[in-house]
Amino acid sequence: MPRDSTSDEPLLGHRNEPSGQQDSDTGFSITCEDLAPLTDPTNPTLPHQMGGIEKICQALKVDPKVGLRSDEADSSSVGHSDQPKFATRSKAFGRNILPAAKSATFFQLIKKAYNDRTLILLSVAAVVSLGVSVYEDYGPHHDPDEPRVGWVEGAAILAAVAAVVFTNAINDYQKERQFLKLSAKKDDRSVKLLRDGRDQEINIKEVQVGDILLMEPGDLLAVDGIILKSHNITCDESSATGESDAMKKDTEKKCYVISGSKVLDGSGSMLVTAVGTNSFFGKTMMAMREAQPEETPLQLKLDLLAESIAKLGMAAAIAMLVTLVAKYFVQAALSEDPFPPGADIFSSLIKIVIQAITIVVVAVPEGLPMAVTLALAYATTQMLKDNNLVRVLSACETMGNATTVCSDKTGTLTQNKMTVVEGTLSLLPFGSVDEGKNWKNDARPEIVDVLIEGIAVNSSAFEDKDEKGNLAFIGSKTESALMGFIKNLGASYSDIRADVNVVKMYPFSSAKKTMSCVVESPRGKEPYRLYVKGASEIVLRSCTHYIDSEGQAKALDENARARFDQIISQYADKALRTIALSYRDIPSSEYKKFNEEDAPNDKLVCLGIVGIQDPLRPGVVESVREFAKAGVSVRMITGDNIQTARAIAKDAGILVKGGLAMTGPEFRALSKEDQTEAVKRLQVLARSSPTDKTIVVRRLQELGEIVAVTGDGTNDGPALKMADVGFSMGITGTEVAKEASAIVLMDDNFSSILKALMWGRAVNDSVRKFLQFQLTVNITAVVLSFISAIASDDNQSVLSAVQLLWINLIMDTLAALALATEPPSPDMLKRFPTSKTAPLINFNMWKMILGQALFQIILNLALLKYGADLFHLQSEDGTKTPQDLLTLRTMIFNTFVFLQVFNELNCRRIDDTINVFKNVQHNKIFILVQVAVVAGQVLIVQFGGQAFKTTPLSAHQWLVTVLIGSLSLPVGLCLRLLPAKLIPEAVIHHAQEERQPLVSPARMRWEGASNQMMVQSHFFEAIRKKKGPVRGRGLEDDGSKSSIWKKAYGAAKTSLDNLKPS
């Protein structure tokens, strides 16, 4: 059995036995490690196993009736009057504060941003280029007519590197400060303690181990402890354990209280056993700070690409160097002139070396890091508007290729707020919260008044501000749901309670599962009225009448009971918690006979049944559907019971036919191989512990999945940290969850994750679009420079160094800005995620890159060879003047630039979509960049002169070059229409880049259908077997029919439970 799937080991490591010896340094005979098992939610140790509460209090030097004494410091630190209060106790057990997280300095962020292979490669190339060009500009062989601008290339590349590094560092710095600002609201509230024998209010940071903490409804507990006194204390531990049901606490078996939980009902006191970093909250919080982020799939692919480009660039440079050197010496040897002197040879070789270095500089895509940085910076800024606060920049692009979303249920998919979602009151049904509001208009007014009054007065819940300052009902979740229901009906519980006199109250009893109260009823048929609510089966058993749709009381006969049983069964099948509401008018004579202990729950009139559930958040169903279209599997991992989890998952569209729903202990008991096999079909994991969540994430990652985990509770922390992308809730999320996550959902909306997926895919697409454009430019420029330099008499490229600066740097930077700021479109959700192993440049991209580069190279070389004749740039006798050659080179330069301008439109789509102009009007930055490039080109051509080696062109020449440049668009169209089968595998690899689901939806449906057929077969077989014994009595009897179908259904259900997906 795998080590990480054990169910009996504690969540956080510690010892189970007290030391029994007094520590000479602290004076206490018990340590933090001894106390830790008391509040481990996965394996709690009962106080009696450690000698009882009295022995623990004795070891902690506290009297539970008095609390800690303020003068403890004086007795424990004689001679140190200046020592803080409880200094020895704090030294032994720690203070209730967490150490501040170590944040990176700006210099460290700069260093981290520069630690990138592409940036280092660029820096080396820039420094070499800078050194050589400075020598050329200021060396003895520099032409006085040439401007000294060679240094600009290297300096500009270094400036681009610096811009990328500082942009990344500033972005990281701002995100970190933004998150600190989000978390800066420190917990400075006070809590009630018993100290020196009296109740005191103490700042939460001053709570010590050994303190007696007083508990009241609404308290948010920031320490661990064990219950000393409990008067019906009920705690909500959903943020810590994921268990949505309220937990009843007592002084025997359920005595542990963990930090992060909230007191819903009751009162009492607890002994504090762990604070700060030793508490459940603190240990989880500190664990979140340990893991180091790994490189994202895009970063890994970019590193490999940078290495490949560097090798190819170096190979091209060496080839050019060898070719030009060989050509120089061959020409010198064959020339009739004397062999050149050493100084001339050295000067010529320096020029050849510069040409070779230029090839390397041109080959390196210096705009690539800028494109990635701009894409991420733009996406994170826009994502904040979509309520996604990105804490880890790389998580944005990682999310684009996520294949699985493992979501918590409580507070993530659901609202973490129990609500009346269905009901049948006065036999008038409603099927949603909104329909419940309309029920009031359909029912009789007097029945509405009775119902509202009964809910308002027969409850201990009340409305108050929660820890975040929002109005909410404080009390048990069931009572809060009912109070919320009457509030939606427009009633004020406080006004009703003020007007109605409650004469007897019978609190909720877990044994009887009911709550009752008696009120004076001056306007009723009798002077008193009894209101009863509770578990539907129990309350209905005590009812003799019910209220029909006309508001009349009718006898609850067998048919009526069967109808109510059917309603209860329908709600139970949907995993709704069913509550029956009833009342009875009581005469004075009967009221006088009531005792204080047992509620007179008999002869009741049933008002109806309501179904309570933690409802789905708005938009969850639609988001799950969109995730499925995008090839992303949504899995629910929750601490709730399997029935509720399965029902919620079905409502959300997560659990489909063929999918697997199981509990955490069942999953944990499997071997590692079986866990791996089960997780492929796993859609719901209920009753899960934090360990289960991390196991599921690990198994999915071992299968090559990119996993996003969402959650809001402390219990979600480890899985959030382990996941490739962790999402936490900004409103309801705990500090542990936020610390562990990479992205914070500011509106707590599950649907915002879908927007994050779209932006993640937009980032990946932006980088690929830029790569497609960049590599086309670079390949064309390198090959043109290489061929034209070899073919020319003076070894000079058709494009001058400064023209290459404009093409290679400015155009790259502006192209990065244009292509990296493309907003996401819904079309991105119509494709599956890209596989981790998929190449960064796919088949369609290579087709466009190589096709466009080949076209542009042939076109420019043809213009270089035949352009003078084509553009009539020669005299009548066929001779070409220097001005004619300069005009030709300018027209070639202009044509080259406009080929890139129009090709940039092609690069807006990296698939085979024909319409490259789709949604271009929505990207204003792209349009502005194109305008800026064209304006810059006009200025360079018309006014660049000697610096740019250009001459002004006529309107006719401008028109011709722009029209030739626009040929990129029809060429792109032809390449898109070119079938893949016409291009051999040896030329371009036809790799499948989409990541397919672990189990295809079609196979899942087939398995589900086959299982259903087997169940139906078992069902009808059960009917045939059960039908025989009752045949003699006849089937006219309804009870016989009901018995047959119930038994058959039970047999079929047993068969279904025994079936497992094949």
PDB file of C-alpha atoms in Angstrom, residues 2 110 142 166 169 252 316 370 385 478 490 502 566 600 691 737 747 793 826 838 849 851 962 1004 1054:
ATOM      1  CA  PRO A   2       1.415   3.450  -0.850  1.00  0.00           C
ATOM      2  CA  ILE A 110      15.523  41.690 -10.870  1.00  0.00           C
ATOM      3  CA  HIS A 142      36.099  53.839 -40.850  1.00  0.00           C
ATOM      4  CA  PHE A 166      12.644  45.644 -15.101  1.00  0.00           C
ATOM      5  CA  ALA A 169      10.558  42.712 -11.689  1.00  0.00           C
ATOM      6  CA  GLU A 252     -16.319  13.595  25.897  1.00  0.00           C
ATOM      7  CA  ALA A 316      24.649  30.148 -40.053  1.00  0.00           C
ATOM      8  CA  MET A 370       9.302  41.124 -24.512  1.00  0.00           C
ATOM      9  CA  LYS A 385     -10.860  43.555 -14.089  1.00  0.00           C
ATOM     10  CA  THR A 478     -30.723  25.013   9.241  1.00  0.00           C
ATOM     11  CA  GLY A 490     -40.360  40.281   3.074  1.00  0.00           C
ATOM     12  CA  VAL A 502     -42.953  33.297  23.894  1.00  0.00           C
ATOM     13  CA  GLN A 566     -43.312  10.887  -1.622  1.00  0.00           C
ATOM     14  CA  PRO A 600     -46.075  18.367  23.725  1.00  0.00           C
ATOM     15  CA  THR A 691      -4.231  14.129   2.351  1.00  0.00           C
ATOM     16  CA  ALA A 737      -5.885  29.325   1.095  1.00  0.00           C
ATOM     17  CA  ASP A 747     -15.559  37.751  -6.376  1.00  0.00           C
ATOM     18  CA  ASP A 793      31.146  42.188 -54.881  1.00  0.00           C
ATOM     19  CA  PRO A 826     -15.066  32.495 -26.987  1.00  0.00           C
ATOM     20  CA  ALA A 838       3.352  19.395 -27.867  1.00  0.00           C
ATOM     21  CA  ILE A 849       6.617  30.346 -41.300  1.00  0.00           C
ATOM     22  CA  GLY A 851       5.874  29.175 -46.696  1.00  0.00           C
ATOM     23  CA  VAL A 962       2.921  48.476 -50.911  1.00  0.00           C
ATOM     24  CA  MET A1004     -17.606   7.331 -20.474  1.00  0.00           C
ATOM     25  CA  THR A1054     -27.936  -3.115  -4.242  1.00  0.00           C
TER      26      THR A1054
END
